[in-house]
Amino acid sequence: MKTEFTLPDDTTISYTRTFAAPAERVWQACTDPQVVRTWMLGPSKDTTFEVCDMDIREGGSFRWVWLDPDGRLEIYGDVLEVDAPRRLVTTEQMGGTDWPPTHNVVELTEQDGRTVLTGTIRYPSKEARDGAYASGMADGMDVSFARLDEAA
């Protein structure tokens, strides 16, 4: 199953993916750093997940650093809201860039042992949203989510 992406308004990217696992397992796969390291690698087979620090609680934060043949990517943010295993709200920013921070919401809905993950990424402007979408993020997320489907 592929991840479905939409651009519902000028500043938002939304995505949906169904996993053949209960919400609790999908939640753990998205919030346990040891599991996140196994699937959140993007499209490159030569990616190394150098740092995966995650404090998933309200007031917590996270920091991820990947290395691949194209260089280093750092993403970090703050945890604003946690309602396990249903909802996670964070900010997110790319280190070493002038990309503005985003506001992210991930919601999990379980039915009959399957879980629909719905994500919303809100950017401060249309230009920022369009730049992020044009970067190939959808492809990277889809490949990573395919690995998550195996991990969950």
PDB file of C-alpha atoms in Angstrom:
ATOM      1  CA  MET A   1       0.000   0.000   0.000  1.00  0.00           C
ATOM      2  CA  LYS A   2       1.305   3.448  -0.879  1.00  0.00           C
ATOM      3  CA  THR A   3       1.121   6.550   1.221  1.00  0.00           C
ATOM      4  CA  GLU A   4      -1.439   9.011  -0.101  1.00  0.00           C
ATOM      5  CA  PHE A   5      -0.444  12.681  -0.077  1.00  0.00           C
ATOM      6  CA  THR A   6      -2.680  15.722  -0.529  1.00  0.00           C
ATOM      7  CA  LEU A   7      -2.237  19.490  -0.398  1.00  0.00           C
ATOM      8  CA  PRO A   8      -5.529  20.516   1.264  1.00  0.00           C
ATOM      9  CA  ASP A   9      -4.681  24.223   1.462  1.00  0.00           C
ATOM     10  CA  ASP A  10      -1.821  26.619   0.714  1.00  0.00           C
ATOM     11  CA  THR A  11       0.264  25.733   3.772  1.00  0.00           C
ATOM     12  CA  THR A  12      -0.478  22.070   4.499  1.00  0.00           C
ATOM     13  CA  ILE A  13       0.707  18.650   3.395  1.00  0.00           C
ATOM     14  CA  SER A  14      -1.465  15.750   4.560  1.00  0.00           C
ATOM     15  CA  TYR A  15      -0.675  12.068   4.256  1.00  0.00           C
ATOM     16  CA  THR A  16      -2.437   8.803   5.026  1.00  0.00           C
ATOM     17  CA  ARG A  17      -1.156   5.242   5.237  1.00  0.00           C
ATOM     18  CA  THR A  18      -2.848   2.052   6.455  1.00  0.00           C
ATOM     19  CA  PHE A  19      -0.810  -0.490   8.419  1.00  0.00           C
ATOM     20  CA  ALA A  20      -1.717  -4.129   9.019  1.00  0.00           C
ATOM     21  CA  ALA A  21      -1.113  -3.775  12.749  1.00  0.00           C
ATOM     22  CA  PRO A  22      -2.948  -2.515  15.829  1.00  0.00           C
ATOM     23  CA  ALA A  23      -2.536   1.140  16.823  1.00  0.00           C
ATOM     24  CA  GLU A  24      -0.434   0.288  19.880  1.00  0.00           C
ATOM     25  CA  ARG A  25       2.198  -1.445  17.691  1.00  0.00           C
ATOM     26  CA  VAL A  26       2.228   1.387  15.151  1.00  0.00           C
ATOM     27  CA  TRP A  27       2.542   3.908  18.001  1.00  0.00           C
ATOM     28  CA  GLN A  28       5.503   2.032  19.476  1.00  0.00           C
ATOM     29  CA  ALA A  29       7.152   1.815  16.053  1.00  0.00           C
ATOM     30  CA  CYS A  30       6.804   5.607  15.720  1.00  0.00           C
ATOM     31  CA  THR A  31       7.915   6.564  19.241  1.00  0.00           C
ATOM     32  CA  ASP A  32      10.531   4.004  20.349  1.00  0.00           C
ATOM     33  CA  PRO A  33      13.963   5.182  19.149  1.00  0.00           C
ATOM     34  CA  GLN A  34      15.244   1.616  18.778  1.00  0.00           C
ATOM     35  CA  VAL A  35      12.399   0.786  16.384  1.00  0.00           C
ATOM     36  CA  VAL A  36      12.417   4.174  14.608  1.00  0.00           C
ATOM     37  CA  ARG A  37      16.081   3.555  13.681  1.00  0.00           C
ATOM     38  CA  THR A  38      15.031   0.470  11.697  1.00  0.00           C
ATOM     39  CA  TRP A  39      12.552   2.115   9.346  1.00  0.00           C
ATOM     40  CA  MET A  40      12.926   5.919   9.150  1.00  0.00           C
ATOM     41  CA  LEU A  41      15.765   5.891   6.634  1.00  0.00           C
ATOM     42  CA  GLY A  42      14.318   7.459   3.482  1.00  0.00           C
ATOM     43  CA  PRO A  43      15.010   6.193  -0.019  1.00  0.00           C
ATOM     44  CA  SER A  44      18.816   5.750   0.121  1.00  0.00           C
ATOM     45  CA  LYS A  45      20.099   2.284   0.975  1.00  0.00           C
ATOM     46  CA  ASP A  46      23.332   3.907   2.140  1.00  0.00           C
ATOM     47  CA  THR A  47      21.740   5.954   4.931  1.00  0.00           C
ATOM     48  CA  THR A  48      23.038   5.717   8.482  1.00  0.00           C
ATOM     49  CA  PHE A  49      20.828   6.861  11.361  1.00  0.00           C
ATOM     50  CA  GLU A  50      23.544   8.531  13.439  1.00  0.00           C
ATOM     51  CA  VAL A  51      21.390  10.106  16.200  1.00  0.00           C
ATOM     52  CA  CYS A  52      17.878   9.095  17.241  1.00  0.00           C
ATOM     53  CA  ASP A  53      17.057  10.880  20.503  1.00  0.00           C
ATOM     54  CA  MET A  54      13.375  10.907  21.417  1.00  0.00           C
ATOM     55  CA  ASP A  55      11.660  12.048  24.624  1.00  0.00           C
ATOM     56  CA  ILE A  56       8.023  11.491  23.677  1.00  0.00           C
ATOM     57  CA  ARG A  57       6.127  13.271  26.419  1.00  0.00           C
ATOM     58  CA  GLU A  58       4.487  16.682  26.559  1.00  0.00           C
ATOM     59  CA  GLY A  59       7.361  19.122  26.961  1.00  0.00           C
ATOM     60  CA  GLY A  60       9.829  16.580  25.545  1.00  0.00           C
ATOM     61  CA  SER A  61      11.834  16.867  22.351  1.00  0.00           C
ATOM     62  CA  PHE A  62      13.452  14.814  19.626  1.00  0.00           C
ATOM     63  CA  ARG A  63      16.525  15.003  17.411  1.00  0.00           C
ATOM     64  CA  TRP A  64      17.356  12.832  14.427  1.00  0.00           C
ATOM     65  CA  VAL A  65      20.553  12.912  12.364  1.00  0.00           C
ATOM     66  CA  TRP A  66      21.135  10.869   9.217  1.00  0.00           C
ATOM     67  CA  LEU A  67      24.227  10.480   7.059  1.00  0.00           C
ATOM     68  CA  ASP A  68      24.089   9.376   3.434  1.00  0.00           C
ATOM     69  CA  PRO A  69      26.207   9.861   0.293  1.00  0.00           C
ATOM     70  CA  ASP A  70      24.621  13.313  -0.214  1.00  0.00           C
ATOM     71  CA  GLY A  71      25.605  14.547   3.259  1.00  0.00           C
ATOM     72  CA  ARG A  72      24.069  15.069   6.674  1.00  0.00           C
ATOM     73  CA  LEU A  73      20.426  15.766   7.559  1.00  0.00           C
ATOM     74  CA  GLU A  74      19.310  16.872  11.015  1.00  0.00           C
ATOM     75  CA  ILE A  75      15.697  17.253  12.107  1.00  0.00           C
ATOM     76  CA  TYR A  76      14.668  18.282  15.599  1.00  0.00           C
ATOM     77  CA  GLY A  77      11.603  19.547  17.395  1.00  0.00           C
ATOM     78  CA  ASP A  78       9.464  19.770  20.480  1.00  0.00           C
ATOM     79  CA  VAL A  79       6.670  17.488  21.645  1.00  0.00           C
ATOM     80  CA  LEU A  80       3.526  19.541  22.255  1.00  0.00           C
ATOM     81  CA  GLU A  81       0.844  16.901  22.865  1.00  0.00           C
ATOM     82  CA  VAL A  82       0.806  13.139  23.497  1.00  0.00           C
ATOM     83  CA  ASP A  83      -2.314  10.962  23.612  1.00  0.00           C
ATOM     84  CA  ALA A  84      -0.897   7.448  23.202  1.00  0.00           C
ATOM     85  CA  PRO A  85      -1.656   5.542  21.035  1.00  0.00           C
ATOM     86  CA  ARG A  86      -3.887   7.980  19.187  1.00  0.00           C
ATOM     87  CA  ARG A  87      -2.300  11.404  18.694  1.00  0.00           C
ATOM     88  CA  LEU A  88       1.104  13.081  18.663  1.00  0.00           C
ATOM     89  CA  VAL A  89       1.648  16.804  18.044  1.00  0.00           C
ATOM     90  CA  THR A  90       5.139  18.213  17.485  1.00  0.00           C
ATOM     91  CA  THR A  91       7.099  21.024  15.955  1.00  0.00           C
ATOM     92  CA  GLU A  92       9.820  20.125  13.470  1.00  0.00           C
ATOM     93  CA  GLN A  93      12.794  21.994  12.069  1.00  0.00           C
ATOM     94  CA  MET A  94      15.649  21.067   9.773  1.00  0.00           C
ATOM     95  CA  GLY A  95      19.054  21.825  11.252  1.00  0.00           C
ATOM     96  CA  GLY A  96      21.610  23.853   9.332  1.00  0.00           C
ATOM     97  CA  THR A  97      19.003  25.343   6.991  1.00  0.00           C
ATOM     98  CA  ASP A  98      16.787  28.381   6.839  1.00  0.00           C
ATOM     99  CA  TRP A  99      13.692  26.189   6.416  1.00  0.00           C
ATOM    100  CA  PRO A 100      11.017  27.424   8.829  1.00  0.00           C
ATOM    101  CA  PRO A 101       9.659  25.143  11.568  1.00  0.00           C
ATOM    102  CA  THR A 102       6.482  23.179  10.959  1.00  0.00           C
ATOM    103  CA  HIS A 103       3.564  22.121  13.150  1.00  0.00           C
ATOM    104  CA  ASN A 104       2.908  18.372  12.818  1.00  0.00           C
ATOM    105  CA  VAL A 105      -0.024  16.225  13.891  1.00  0.00           C
ATOM    106  CA  VAL A 106      -0.053  12.418  13.611  1.00  0.00           C
ATOM    107  CA  GLU A 107      -3.254  10.545  14.400  1.00  0.00           C
ATOM    108  CA  LEU A 108      -3.772   6.783  14.561  1.00  0.00           C
ATOM    109  CA  THR A 109      -7.183   5.214  14.095  1.00  0.00           C
ATOM    110  CA  GLU A 110      -7.556   1.465  14.588  1.00  0.00           C
ATOM    111  CA  GLN A 111     -10.280  -0.703  13.118  1.00  0.00           C
ATOM    112  CA  ASP A 112     -10.320  -4.498  12.942  1.00  0.00           C
ATOM    113  CA  GLY A 113      -6.625  -4.774  13.802  1.00  0.00           C
ATOM    114  CA  ARG A 114      -5.534  -2.340  11.081  1.00  0.00           C
ATOM    115  CA  THR A 115      -4.379   1.204  11.756  1.00  0.00           C
ATOM    116  CA  VAL A 116      -4.772   4.281   9.612  1.00  0.00           C
ATOM    117  CA  LEU A 117      -2.027   6.826  10.230  1.00  0.00           C
ATOM    118  CA  THR A 118      -3.025  10.344   9.194  1.00  0.00           C
ATOM    119  CA  GLY A 119      -0.446  13.101   9.307  1.00  0.00           C
ATOM    120  CA  THR A 120      -0.697  16.837   8.790  1.00  0.00           C
ATOM    121  CA  ILE A 121       2.309  19.094   8.331  1.00  0.00           C
ATOM    122  CA  ARG A 122       1.554  22.826   8.489  1.00  0.00           C
ATOM    123  CA  TYR A 123       4.117  25.270   7.086  1.00  0.00           C
ATOM    124  CA  PRO A 124       4.236  29.024   7.732  1.00  0.00           C
ATOM    125  CA  SER A 125       3.840  29.821   4.011  1.00  0.00           C
ATOM    126  CA  LYS A 126       2.877  28.353   0.648  1.00  0.00           C
ATOM    127  CA  GLU A 127       6.467  28.788  -0.558  1.00  0.00           C
ATOM    128  CA  ALA A 128       7.815  26.749   2.355  1.00  0.00           C
ATOM    129  CA  ARG A 129       5.202  24.033   1.803  1.00  0.00           C
ATOM    130  CA  ASP A 130       5.885  23.878  -1.932  1.00  0.00           C
ATOM    131  CA  GLY A 131       9.647  23.770  -1.391  1.00  0.00           C
ATOM    132  CA  ALA A 132       9.356  20.897   1.074  1.00  0.00           C
ATOM    133  CA  TYR A 133       7.023  18.933  -1.200  1.00  0.00           C
ATOM    134  CA  ALA A 134       9.296  19.474  -4.212  1.00  0.00           C
ATOM    135  CA  SER A 135      12.283  18.163  -2.219  1.00  0.00           C
ATOM    136  CA  GLY A 136      11.186  14.551  -2.680  1.00  0.00           C
ATOM    137  CA  MET A 137       9.904  14.204   0.859  1.00  0.00           C
ATOM    138  CA  ALA A 138       6.870  12.200  -0.287  1.00  0.00           C
ATOM    139  CA  ASP A 139       9.065   9.523  -1.870  1.00  0.00           C
ATOM    140  CA  GLY A 140      11.281   9.331   1.203  1.00  0.00           C
ATOM    141  CA  MET A 141       8.310   9.083   3.539  1.00  0.00           C
ATOM    142  CA  ASP A 142       6.637   6.414   1.395  1.00  0.00           C
ATOM    143  CA  VAL A 143       9.752   4.211   1.353  1.00  0.00           C
ATOM    144  CA  SER A 144      10.207   4.687   5.103  1.00  0.00           C
ATOM    145  CA  PHE A 145       6.543   3.869   5.776  1.00  0.00           C
ATOM    146  CA  ALA A 146       6.926   0.659   3.742  1.00  0.00           C
ATOM    147  CA  ARG A 147       9.680  -0.313   6.201  1.00  0.00           C
ATOM    148  CA  LEU A 148       7.459   0.730   9.121  1.00  0.00           C
ATOM    149  CA  ASP A 149       4.755  -1.590   7.795  1.00  0.00           C
ATOM    150  CA  GLU A 150       7.243  -4.449   8.170  1.00  0.00           C
ATOM    151  CA  ALA A 151       8.407  -3.281  11.628  1.00  0.00           C
ATOM    152  CA  ALA A 152       4.939  -2.770  13.157  1.00  0.00           C
TER     153      ALA A 152
END
